[in-house]
Short mmCIF file of N, CA and C in Angstrom, two decimals:
data_model
loop_
_atom_site.label_atom_id
_atom_site.label_comp_id
_atom_site.label_asym_id
_atom_site.label_seq_id
_atom_site.Cartn_x
_atom_site.Cartn_y
_atom_site.Cartn_z
N MET A 1 -1.66 -32.14 4.65
CA MET A 1 -3.10 -32.00 4.62
C MET A 1 -3.52 -31.85 3.16
N CYS A 2 -4.60 -32.44 2.81
CA CYS A 2 -5.13 -32.38 1.46
C CYS A 2 -5.56 -30.95 1.12
N VAL A 3 -5.31 -30.53 -0.13
CA VAL A 3 -5.65 -29.18 -0.57
C VAL A 3 -7.15 -28.94 -0.45
N GLY A 4 -7.96 -29.92 -0.82
CA GLY A 4 -9.42 -29.78 -0.72
C GLY A 4 -9.88 -29.60 0.71
N THR A 5 -9.29 -30.35 1.63
CA THR A 5 -9.63 -30.23 3.06
C THR A 5 -9.25 -28.85 3.58
N CYS A 6 -8.08 -28.38 3.19
CA CYS A 6 -7.62 -27.06 3.63
C CYS A 6 -8.58 -25.98 3.15
N THR A 7 -9.03 -26.08 1.91
CA THR A 7 -9.97 -25.10 1.36
C THR A 7 -11.28 -25.11 2.12
N ARG A 8 -11.74 -26.29 2.49
CA ARG A 8 -13.00 -26.38 3.25
C ARG A 8 -12.87 -25.76 4.64
N ILE A 9 -11.68 -25.67 5.17
CA ILE A 9 -11.45 -25.05 6.48
C ILE A 9 -11.25 -23.54 6.33
N LEU A 10 -10.41 -23.13 5.36
CA LEU A 10 -10.10 -21.71 5.20
C LEU A 10 -11.30 -20.89 4.74
N GLY A 11 -12.09 -21.44 3.83
CA GLY A 11 -13.23 -20.71 3.27
C GLY A 11 -14.20 -20.22 4.33
N PRO A 12 -14.74 -21.12 5.18
CA PRO A 12 -15.66 -20.66 6.23
C PRO A 12 -15.01 -19.69 7.23
N CYS A 13 -13.73 -19.91 7.53
CA CYS A 13 -13.03 -18.98 8.45
C CYS A 13 -12.98 -17.58 7.85
N LEU A 14 -12.63 -17.48 6.57
CA LEU A 14 -12.59 -16.18 5.91
C LEU A 14 -13.99 -15.56 5.83
N LEU A 15 -15.00 -16.37 5.62
CA LEU A 15 -16.38 -15.87 5.56
C LEU A 15 -16.80 -15.27 6.90
N ILE A 16 -16.54 -15.96 7.99
CA ILE A 16 -16.89 -15.47 9.33
C ILE A 16 -16.12 -14.20 9.65
N LEU A 17 -14.82 -14.19 9.37
CA LEU A 17 -14.01 -12.99 9.63
C LEU A 17 -14.48 -11.81 8.78
N GLY A 18 -14.93 -12.08 7.56
CA GLY A 18 -15.47 -11.02 6.71
C GLY A 18 -16.70 -10.39 7.33
N PHE A 19 -17.61 -11.21 7.84
CA PHE A 19 -18.81 -10.69 8.51
C PHE A 19 -18.44 -9.89 9.76
N LEU A 20 -17.48 -10.39 10.54
CA LEU A 20 -17.05 -9.67 11.74
C LEU A 20 -16.42 -8.33 11.39
N SER A 21 -15.64 -8.30 10.33
CA SER A 21 -14.99 -7.07 9.89
C SER A 21 -16.02 -6.03 9.45
N ILE A 22 -17.01 -6.46 8.67
CA ILE A 22 -18.07 -5.55 8.23
C ILE A 22 -18.83 -5.00 9.44
N THR A 23 -19.17 -5.88 10.37
CA THR A 23 -19.91 -5.47 11.57
C THR A 23 -19.11 -4.47 12.40
N ALA A 24 -17.82 -4.73 12.62
CA ALA A 24 -16.99 -3.81 13.41
C ALA A 24 -16.90 -2.45 12.75
N ASN A 25 -16.76 -2.42 11.43
CA ASN A 25 -16.65 -1.13 10.74
C ASN A 25 -17.97 -0.37 10.77
N ILE A 26 -19.08 -1.05 10.62
CA ILE A 26 -20.37 -0.38 10.70
C ILE A 26 -20.59 0.20 12.08
N LEU A 27 -20.18 -0.52 13.12
CA LEU A 27 -20.34 -0.02 14.49
C LEU A 27 -19.47 1.21 14.75
N LEU A 28 -18.34 1.33 14.06
CA LEU A 28 -17.52 2.54 14.18
C LEU A 28 -18.27 3.79 13.73
N LEU A 29 -19.26 3.63 12.87
CA LEU A 29 -20.02 4.76 12.35
C LEU A 29 -21.10 5.25 13.32
N PHE A 30 -21.37 4.48 14.36
CA PHE A 30 -22.44 4.81 15.31
C PHE A 30 -21.93 4.78 16.75
N PRO A 31 -21.11 5.78 17.15
CA PRO A 31 -20.59 5.81 18.53
C PRO A 31 -21.73 5.81 19.55
N ASN A 32 -21.60 4.99 20.55
CA ASN A 32 -22.62 4.86 21.60
C ASN A 32 -23.99 4.53 21.03
N TRP A 33 -24.01 3.86 19.89
CA TRP A 33 -25.24 3.43 19.22
C TRP A 33 -26.08 4.62 18.74
N GLU A 34 -25.46 5.78 18.55
CA GLU A 34 -26.17 6.97 18.10
C GLU A 34 -25.83 7.26 16.64
N TRP A 35 -26.84 7.59 15.84
CA TRP A 35 -26.63 7.87 14.42
C TRP A 35 -26.39 9.34 14.14
N CYS A 36 -26.65 10.22 15.12
CA CYS A 36 -26.57 11.66 14.89
C CYS A 36 -25.16 12.10 14.48
N TYR A 37 -24.13 11.46 14.99
CA TYR A 37 -22.76 11.85 14.63
C TYR A 37 -22.46 11.54 13.17
N LEU A 38 -23.03 10.46 12.66
CA LEU A 38 -22.86 10.12 11.25
C LEU A 38 -23.58 11.14 10.38
N SER A 39 -24.80 11.49 10.76
CA SER A 39 -25.57 12.45 9.95
C SER A 39 -24.96 13.85 9.99
N LEU A 40 -24.24 14.19 11.06
CA LEU A 40 -23.59 15.49 11.17
C LEU A 40 -22.18 15.49 10.58
N GLY A 41 -21.72 14.33 10.12
CA GLY A 41 -20.39 14.23 9.55
C GLY A 41 -19.29 14.28 10.60
N GLN A 42 -19.59 13.84 11.82
CA GLN A 42 -18.63 13.90 12.91
C GLN A 42 -18.11 12.51 13.27
N ILE A 43 -17.71 11.81 12.22
CA ILE A 43 -17.11 10.48 12.35
C ILE A 43 -15.73 10.58 11.73
N SER A 44 -14.75 9.90 12.32
CA SER A 44 -13.38 10.00 11.80
C SER A 44 -13.29 9.54 10.36
N LYS A 45 -12.37 10.16 9.63
CA LYS A 45 -12.25 9.88 8.20
C LYS A 45 -11.83 8.44 7.94
N ARG A 46 -11.06 7.84 8.83
CA ARG A 46 -10.65 6.45 8.62
C ARG A 46 -11.84 5.51 8.77
N ALA A 47 -12.75 5.82 9.68
CA ALA A 47 -13.95 4.99 9.82
C ALA A 47 -14.86 5.18 8.61
N MET A 48 -14.92 6.41 8.08
CA MET A 48 -15.76 6.70 6.92
C MET A 48 -15.23 6.03 5.64
N LEU A 49 -13.94 5.76 5.57
CA LEU A 49 -13.39 5.04 4.42
C LEU A 49 -13.87 3.58 4.41
N MET A 50 -14.36 3.12 5.54
CA MET A 50 -14.95 1.80 5.72
C MET A 50 -14.04 0.65 5.28
N PRO A 51 -12.80 0.62 5.78
CA PRO A 51 -11.90 -0.46 5.37
C PRO A 51 -12.38 -1.84 5.79
N GLY A 52 -13.12 -1.91 6.88
CA GLY A 52 -13.62 -3.20 7.32
C GLY A 52 -14.70 -3.76 6.42
N VAL A 53 -15.42 -2.87 5.72
CA VAL A 53 -16.48 -3.33 4.82
C VAL A 53 -15.88 -3.81 3.50
N TRP A 54 -15.13 -2.94 2.83
CA TRP A 54 -14.63 -3.32 1.52
C TRP A 54 -13.33 -4.10 1.60
N GLY A 55 -12.44 -3.75 2.54
CA GLY A 55 -11.15 -4.41 2.59
C GLY A 55 -11.18 -5.69 3.40
N GLY A 56 -11.76 -5.62 4.57
CA GLY A 56 -11.77 -6.79 5.44
C GLY A 56 -12.99 -7.65 5.28
N GLY A 57 -14.02 -7.13 4.60
CA GLY A 57 -15.26 -7.88 4.49
C GLY A 57 -15.57 -8.38 3.10
N LEU A 58 -16.06 -7.49 2.25
CA LEU A 58 -16.56 -7.91 0.93
C LEU A 58 -15.52 -8.62 0.08
N LEU A 59 -14.28 -8.12 0.12
CA LEU A 59 -13.25 -8.77 -0.70
C LEU A 59 -12.91 -10.16 -0.17
N MET A 60 -13.19 -10.41 1.12
CA MET A 60 -12.93 -11.77 1.65
C MET A 60 -13.88 -12.79 1.07
N PHE A 61 -15.11 -12.36 0.69
CA PHE A 61 -16.08 -13.31 0.17
C PHE A 61 -15.68 -13.83 -1.20
N LEU A 62 -14.84 -13.13 -1.87
CA LEU A 62 -14.36 -13.55 -3.18
C LEU A 62 -12.99 -14.20 -3.09
N SER A 63 -12.59 -14.56 -1.89
CA SER A 63 -11.21 -14.99 -1.68
C SER A 63 -10.82 -16.25 -2.43
N ILE A 64 -11.78 -17.12 -2.70
CA ILE A 64 -11.42 -18.35 -3.41
C ILE A 64 -10.97 -18.01 -4.83
N LEU A 65 -11.66 -17.08 -5.47
CA LEU A 65 -11.29 -16.69 -6.83
C LEU A 65 -10.24 -15.58 -6.86
N LEU A 66 -10.27 -14.73 -5.86
CA LEU A 66 -9.41 -13.54 -5.88
C LEU A 66 -8.58 -13.46 -4.60
N SER A 67 -7.90 -14.51 -4.27
CA SER A 67 -7.14 -14.55 -3.02
C SER A 67 -6.09 -13.44 -2.94
N GLY A 68 -5.46 -13.15 -4.04
CA GLY A 68 -4.47 -12.08 -4.05
C GLY A 68 -5.10 -10.73 -3.74
N LEU A 69 -6.26 -10.47 -4.34
CA LEU A 69 -6.97 -9.21 -4.07
C LEU A 69 -7.47 -9.17 -2.62
N ALA A 70 -7.87 -10.31 -2.10
CA ALA A 70 -8.29 -10.39 -0.70
C ALA A 70 -7.13 -10.08 0.24
N LEU A 71 -5.96 -10.55 -0.12
CA LEU A 71 -4.78 -10.26 0.69
C LEU A 71 -4.49 -8.76 0.67
N LEU A 72 -4.58 -8.15 -0.51
CA LEU A 72 -4.39 -6.70 -0.60
C LEU A 72 -5.46 -5.94 0.18
N GLY A 73 -6.69 -6.39 0.09
CA GLY A 73 -7.78 -5.74 0.82
C GLY A 73 -7.60 -5.80 2.33
N SER A 74 -7.21 -6.96 2.84
CA SER A 74 -7.00 -7.09 4.27
C SER A 74 -5.77 -6.30 4.71
N ALA A 75 -4.77 -6.20 3.84
CA ALA A 75 -3.60 -5.38 4.16
C ALA A 75 -3.99 -3.90 4.22
N ALA A 76 -4.83 -3.47 3.27
CA ALA A 76 -5.31 -2.08 3.28
C ALA A 76 -6.14 -1.82 4.54
N CYS A 77 -6.98 -2.76 4.92
CA CYS A 77 -7.77 -2.63 6.15
C CYS A 77 -6.85 -2.50 7.35
N PHE A 78 -5.80 -3.30 7.38
CA PHE A 78 -4.83 -3.26 8.47
C PHE A 78 -4.14 -1.90 8.55
N ILE A 79 -3.69 -1.39 7.41
CA ILE A 79 -2.97 -0.11 7.38
C ILE A 79 -3.89 1.04 7.77
N LEU A 80 -5.09 1.09 7.19
CA LEU A 80 -6.01 2.18 7.49
C LEU A 80 -6.52 2.11 8.92
N SER A 81 -6.75 0.92 9.44
CA SER A 81 -7.18 0.77 10.83
C SER A 81 -6.07 1.19 11.78
N GLY A 82 -4.84 0.81 11.46
CA GLY A 82 -3.70 1.23 12.28
C GLY A 82 -3.54 2.74 12.26
N SER A 83 -3.75 3.32 11.09
CA SER A 83 -3.67 4.78 10.97
C SER A 83 -4.78 5.45 11.76
N GLY A 84 -5.99 4.89 11.68
CA GLY A 84 -7.12 5.42 12.46
C GLY A 84 -6.88 5.31 13.95
N LEU A 85 -6.26 4.22 14.37
CA LEU A 85 -5.94 4.03 15.78
C LEU A 85 -4.86 5.00 16.23
N THR A 86 -3.89 5.25 15.36
CA THR A 86 -2.78 6.15 15.69
C THR A 86 -3.23 7.59 15.82
N GLU A 87 -4.07 8.05 14.89
CA GLU A 87 -4.47 9.46 14.91
C GLU A 87 -5.57 9.76 15.92
N GLY A 88 -6.28 8.74 16.36
CA GLY A 88 -7.35 8.95 17.33
C GLY A 88 -8.64 9.39 16.67
N PRO A 89 -9.70 9.51 17.47
CA PRO A 89 -11.01 9.81 16.90
C PRO A 89 -11.21 11.29 16.60
N LEU A 90 -12.17 11.55 15.74
CA LEU A 90 -12.66 12.89 15.52
C LEU A 90 -13.64 13.17 16.65
N CYS A 91 -13.41 14.25 17.40
CA CYS A 91 -14.29 14.55 18.52
C CYS A 91 -14.31 16.04 18.82
N LEU A 92 -15.27 16.45 19.64
CA LEU A 92 -15.33 17.82 20.14
C LEU A 92 -14.41 17.89 21.35
N TYR A 93 -13.49 18.85 21.35
CA TYR A 93 -12.53 18.97 22.43
C TYR A 93 -12.20 20.43 22.68
N ASN A 94 -11.58 20.71 23.83
CA ASN A 94 -11.15 22.06 24.17
C ASN A 94 -9.81 22.33 23.52
N SER A 95 -9.77 23.37 22.70
CA SER A 95 -8.56 23.74 21.99
C SER A 95 -8.14 25.14 22.42
N THR A 96 -6.87 25.40 22.33
CA THR A 96 -6.38 26.75 22.62
C THR A 96 -5.92 27.39 21.32
N LEU A 97 -6.74 28.33 20.83
CA LEU A 97 -6.42 29.08 19.64
C LEU A 97 -6.13 30.52 20.04
N ASN A 98 -4.96 31.03 19.73
CA ASN A 98 -4.57 32.39 20.09
C ASN A 98 -4.75 32.64 21.58
N HIS A 99 -4.36 31.67 22.38
CA HIS A 99 -4.43 31.74 23.84
C HIS A 99 -5.86 31.81 24.37
N ASN A 100 -6.84 31.43 23.56
CA ASN A 100 -8.23 31.36 23.99
C ASN A 100 -8.67 29.91 23.97
N LYS A 101 -9.45 29.52 24.99
CA LYS A 101 -10.00 28.16 25.00
C LYS A 101 -11.26 28.14 24.16
N VAL A 102 -11.25 27.28 23.15
CA VAL A 102 -12.38 27.16 22.24
C VAL A 102 -12.69 25.68 22.06
N GLN A 103 -13.98 25.35 22.05
CA GLN A 103 -14.36 23.97 21.73
C GLN A 103 -14.45 23.83 20.23
N GLN A 104 -13.81 22.78 19.71
CA GLN A 104 -13.85 22.56 18.26
C GLN A 104 -13.80 21.07 17.97
N TRP A 105 -14.25 20.72 16.76
CA TRP A 105 -14.17 19.34 16.29
C TRP A 105 -12.82 19.14 15.61
N GLY A 106 -12.18 18.05 15.91
CA GLY A 106 -10.91 17.75 15.30
C GLY A 106 -10.31 16.47 15.86
N TYR A 107 -9.02 16.31 15.62
CA TYR A 107 -8.27 15.15 16.08
C TYR A 107 -7.29 15.62 17.16
N PRO A 108 -7.73 15.72 18.41
CA PRO A 108 -6.89 16.31 19.45
C PRO A 108 -5.62 15.52 19.74
N PHE A 109 -5.64 14.22 19.54
CA PHE A 109 -4.48 13.42 19.89
C PHE A 109 -3.34 13.57 18.89
N LEU A 110 -3.65 14.09 17.69
CA LEU A 110 -2.59 14.40 16.73
C LEU A 110 -1.78 15.60 17.18
N GLU A 111 -2.43 16.50 17.93
CA GLU A 111 -1.75 17.71 18.40
C GLU A 111 -0.90 17.46 19.65
N MET A 112 -1.10 16.33 20.30
CA MET A 112 -0.36 16.00 21.53
C MET A 112 0.94 15.31 21.17
N ASP A 113 1.98 16.08 20.95
CA ASP A 113 3.27 15.52 20.56
C ASP A 113 3.92 14.69 21.66
N TYR A 114 3.66 15.04 22.88
CA TYR A 114 4.34 14.41 24.00
C TYR A 114 3.61 13.21 24.56
N HIS A 115 2.40 12.93 24.11
CA HIS A 115 1.63 11.81 24.64
C HIS A 115 1.25 10.84 23.53
N ASN A 116 1.29 9.57 23.85
CA ASN A 116 0.64 8.58 23.02
C ASN A 116 -0.62 8.19 23.77
N TYR A 117 -1.74 8.66 23.30
CA TYR A 117 -3.00 8.50 24.03
C TYR A 117 -3.36 7.03 24.27
N LEU A 118 -2.87 6.13 23.44
CA LEU A 118 -3.19 4.71 23.61
C LEU A 118 -2.66 4.15 24.93
N TYR A 119 -1.53 4.70 25.39
CA TYR A 119 -0.91 4.22 26.63
C TYR A 119 -1.34 5.02 27.85
N ASP A 120 -2.23 5.99 27.66
CA ASP A 120 -2.67 6.84 28.77
C ASP A 120 -4.19 6.94 28.78
N PRO A 121 -4.88 5.87 29.22
CA PRO A 121 -6.35 5.87 29.21
C PRO A 121 -6.97 6.99 30.06
N SER A 122 -6.20 7.61 30.93
CA SER A 122 -6.75 8.72 31.73
C SER A 122 -7.09 9.91 30.82
N LEU A 123 -6.45 10.00 29.66
CA LEU A 123 -6.76 11.07 28.71
C LEU A 123 -8.06 10.84 27.95
N TRP A 124 -8.48 9.61 27.84
CA TRP A 124 -9.57 9.24 26.95
C TRP A 124 -10.85 10.03 27.20
N ASN A 125 -11.27 10.10 28.44
CA ASN A 125 -12.52 10.80 28.74
C ASN A 125 -12.30 12.25 29.11
N SER A 126 -11.05 12.65 29.32
CA SER A 126 -10.80 14.04 29.70
C SER A 126 -10.56 14.94 28.49
N VAL A 127 -10.15 14.38 27.37
CA VAL A 127 -9.86 15.20 26.19
C VAL A 127 -11.10 15.36 25.31
N CYS A 128 -11.70 14.26 24.91
CA CYS A 128 -12.86 14.31 24.02
C CYS A 128 -14.14 14.56 24.83
N ILE A 129 -14.88 15.59 24.42
CA ILE A 129 -16.12 15.93 25.09
C ILE A 129 -17.30 15.17 24.47
N LYS A 130 -17.39 15.20 23.14
CA LYS A 130 -18.44 14.49 22.41
C LYS A 130 -17.81 13.79 21.22
N PRO A 131 -18.32 12.69 20.79
CA PRO A 131 -19.28 11.80 21.44
C PRO A 131 -18.69 11.20 22.71
N GLN A 132 -19.54 10.94 23.64
CA GLN A 132 -19.10 10.38 24.92
C GLN A 132 -18.46 9.01 24.69
N ASN A 133 -17.34 8.79 25.32
CA ASN A 133 -16.60 7.51 25.25
C ASN A 133 -16.11 7.15 23.84
N ILE A 134 -15.94 8.15 22.97
CA ILE A 134 -15.54 7.89 21.59
C ILE A 134 -14.14 7.29 21.50
N VAL A 135 -13.26 7.66 22.42
CA VAL A 135 -11.89 7.14 22.34
C VAL A 135 -11.88 5.64 22.56
N GLY A 136 -12.54 5.19 23.60
CA GLY A 136 -12.62 3.75 23.87
C GLY A 136 -13.31 3.00 22.73
N TRP A 137 -14.36 3.63 22.20
CA TRP A 137 -15.10 3.04 21.07
C TRP A 137 -14.18 2.83 19.88
N ASN A 138 -13.44 3.87 19.52
CA ASN A 138 -12.51 3.76 18.38
C ASN A 138 -11.38 2.79 18.66
N VAL A 139 -10.82 2.84 19.85
CA VAL A 139 -9.72 1.94 20.19
C VAL A 139 -10.19 0.49 20.09
N TYR A 140 -11.35 0.21 20.63
CA TYR A 140 -11.86 -1.16 20.62
C TYR A 140 -12.09 -1.66 19.19
N PHE A 141 -12.81 -0.88 18.39
CA PHE A 141 -13.17 -1.39 17.06
C PHE A 141 -12.02 -1.31 16.05
N PHE A 142 -11.18 -0.28 16.12
CA PHE A 142 -10.01 -0.27 15.23
C PHE A 142 -9.04 -1.37 15.62
N SER A 143 -8.91 -1.65 16.92
CA SER A 143 -8.06 -2.77 17.36
C SER A 143 -8.65 -4.09 16.86
N SER A 144 -9.97 -4.21 16.93
CA SER A 144 -10.63 -5.42 16.41
C SER A 144 -10.33 -5.59 14.92
N LEU A 145 -10.41 -4.48 14.17
CA LEU A 145 -10.12 -4.54 12.74
C LEU A 145 -8.67 -4.93 12.48
N LEU A 146 -7.75 -4.46 13.34
CA LEU A 146 -6.34 -4.84 13.19
C LEU A 146 -6.16 -6.34 13.37
N VAL A 147 -6.77 -6.88 14.41
CA VAL A 147 -6.64 -8.32 14.67
C VAL A 147 -7.31 -9.13 13.56
N ILE A 148 -8.53 -8.72 13.19
CA ILE A 148 -9.27 -9.44 12.15
C ILE A 148 -8.50 -9.42 10.83
N SER A 149 -8.00 -8.24 10.44
CA SER A 149 -7.31 -8.14 9.16
C SER A 149 -5.98 -8.90 9.18
N THR A 150 -5.33 -8.98 10.34
CA THR A 150 -4.10 -9.78 10.44
C THR A 150 -4.40 -11.26 10.19
N VAL A 151 -5.44 -11.75 10.84
CA VAL A 151 -5.82 -13.16 10.63
C VAL A 151 -6.25 -13.37 9.19
N GLU A 152 -6.99 -12.40 8.62
CA GLU A 152 -7.40 -12.52 7.22
C GLU A 152 -6.21 -12.56 6.28
N MET A 153 -5.20 -11.74 6.55
CA MET A 153 -4.00 -11.75 5.69
C MET A 153 -3.33 -13.11 5.74
N ILE A 154 -3.22 -13.67 6.92
CA ILE A 154 -2.59 -15.00 7.07
C ILE A 154 -3.40 -16.05 6.32
N LEU A 155 -4.72 -16.03 6.54
CA LEU A 155 -5.56 -17.04 5.89
C LEU A 155 -5.61 -16.85 4.37
N ALA A 156 -5.63 -15.61 3.92
CA ALA A 156 -5.62 -15.36 2.47
C ALA A 156 -4.30 -15.84 1.86
N ALA A 157 -3.20 -15.60 2.55
CA ALA A 157 -1.90 -16.08 2.07
C ALA A 157 -1.90 -17.61 2.02
N LEU A 158 -2.47 -18.25 3.05
CA LEU A 158 -2.57 -19.71 3.04
C LEU A 158 -3.46 -20.19 1.89
N GLN A 159 -4.52 -19.42 1.62
CA GLN A 159 -5.41 -19.76 0.52
C GLN A 159 -4.68 -19.68 -0.82
N ILE A 160 -3.83 -18.66 -0.98
CA ILE A 160 -3.03 -18.53 -2.20
C ILE A 160 -2.07 -19.70 -2.34
N ILE A 161 -1.37 -20.02 -1.26
CA ILE A 161 -0.44 -21.16 -1.27
C ILE A 161 -1.18 -22.45 -1.55
N ASN A 162 -2.33 -22.60 -0.88
CA ASN A 162 -3.15 -23.79 -1.08
C ASN A 162 -3.61 -23.90 -2.53
N GLY A 163 -4.01 -22.78 -3.12
CA GLY A 163 -4.43 -22.79 -4.52
C GLY A 163 -3.29 -23.16 -5.45
N CYS A 164 -2.09 -22.67 -5.14
CA CYS A 164 -0.92 -23.01 -5.97
C CYS A 164 -0.61 -24.50 -5.89
N PHE A 165 -0.66 -25.05 -4.67
CA PHE A 165 -0.43 -26.48 -4.53
C PHE A 165 -1.52 -27.28 -5.24
N GLY A 166 -2.74 -26.75 -5.19
CA GLY A 166 -3.85 -27.41 -5.87
C GLY A 166 -3.62 -27.49 -7.38
N CYS A 167 -3.08 -26.41 -7.93
CA CYS A 167 -2.80 -26.40 -9.38
C CYS A 167 -1.68 -27.37 -9.72
N VAL A 168 -0.69 -27.44 -8.88
CA VAL A 168 0.48 -28.27 -9.17
C VAL A 168 0.24 -29.73 -8.82
N CYS A 169 -0.38 -29.97 -7.66
CA CYS A 169 -0.49 -31.34 -7.15
C CYS A 169 -1.85 -31.98 -7.34
N GLY A 170 -2.83 -31.22 -7.77
CA GLY A 170 -4.19 -31.78 -7.87
C GLY A 170 -4.90 -31.65 -6.53
N LEU A 171 -6.04 -32.29 -6.42
CA LEU A 171 -6.85 -32.19 -5.21
C LEU A 171 -6.74 -33.41 -4.32
N CYS A 172 -5.64 -34.11 -4.34
CA CYS A 172 -5.40 -35.28 -3.49
C CYS A 172 -6.45 -36.37 -3.71
N GLU A 173 -6.95 -36.46 -4.93
CA GLU A 173 -7.96 -37.47 -5.21
C GLU A 173 -7.25 -38.82 -5.42
N GLN A 174 -7.84 -39.82 -4.91
CA GLN A 174 -7.31 -41.17 -5.08
C GLN A 174 -7.63 -41.65 -6.50
N LYS A 175 -6.64 -42.17 -7.18
CA LYS A 175 -6.88 -42.73 -8.51
C LYS A 175 -7.34 -44.17 -8.34
N LYS A 176 -8.40 -44.49 -9.07
CA LYS A 176 -8.95 -45.84 -8.95
C LYS A 176 -8.49 -46.68 -10.11
#
């Protein structure tokens, strides 16, 4: 395939994925479409780092000039999103402190050594009290960021390879 043709295909794909990544990360900040959790600071730290905006989104728009940086950005988005998915959401939950049941904000799934909450959806609505349905919300959007950033890493790597071939082989222009 011609290097120029490949660039015309990869560029728009990276642009669309960048917009999707930014949108998914912004939606993580507003569980159930409510802004009050953001204003109260009750959003998980991984969502607040906004990897989908800077790593999976904005850096993708510069991918033609900075393909290597775009690859690093999408890799960072992948790692932080995976970490956010692993630790679970920040939520209000029932905790036992000194043998007393207390409601507190935190990461309850980090304290559950014996359960992987991702494989036990019955825990999702029984553990987190507020925001409502936050576990499903986080699982959906962090999973989306994982898939998006994986595709972005592949496309950015192809863009780097394509750019290298372009430097070595030219743009497949016919000599007249």
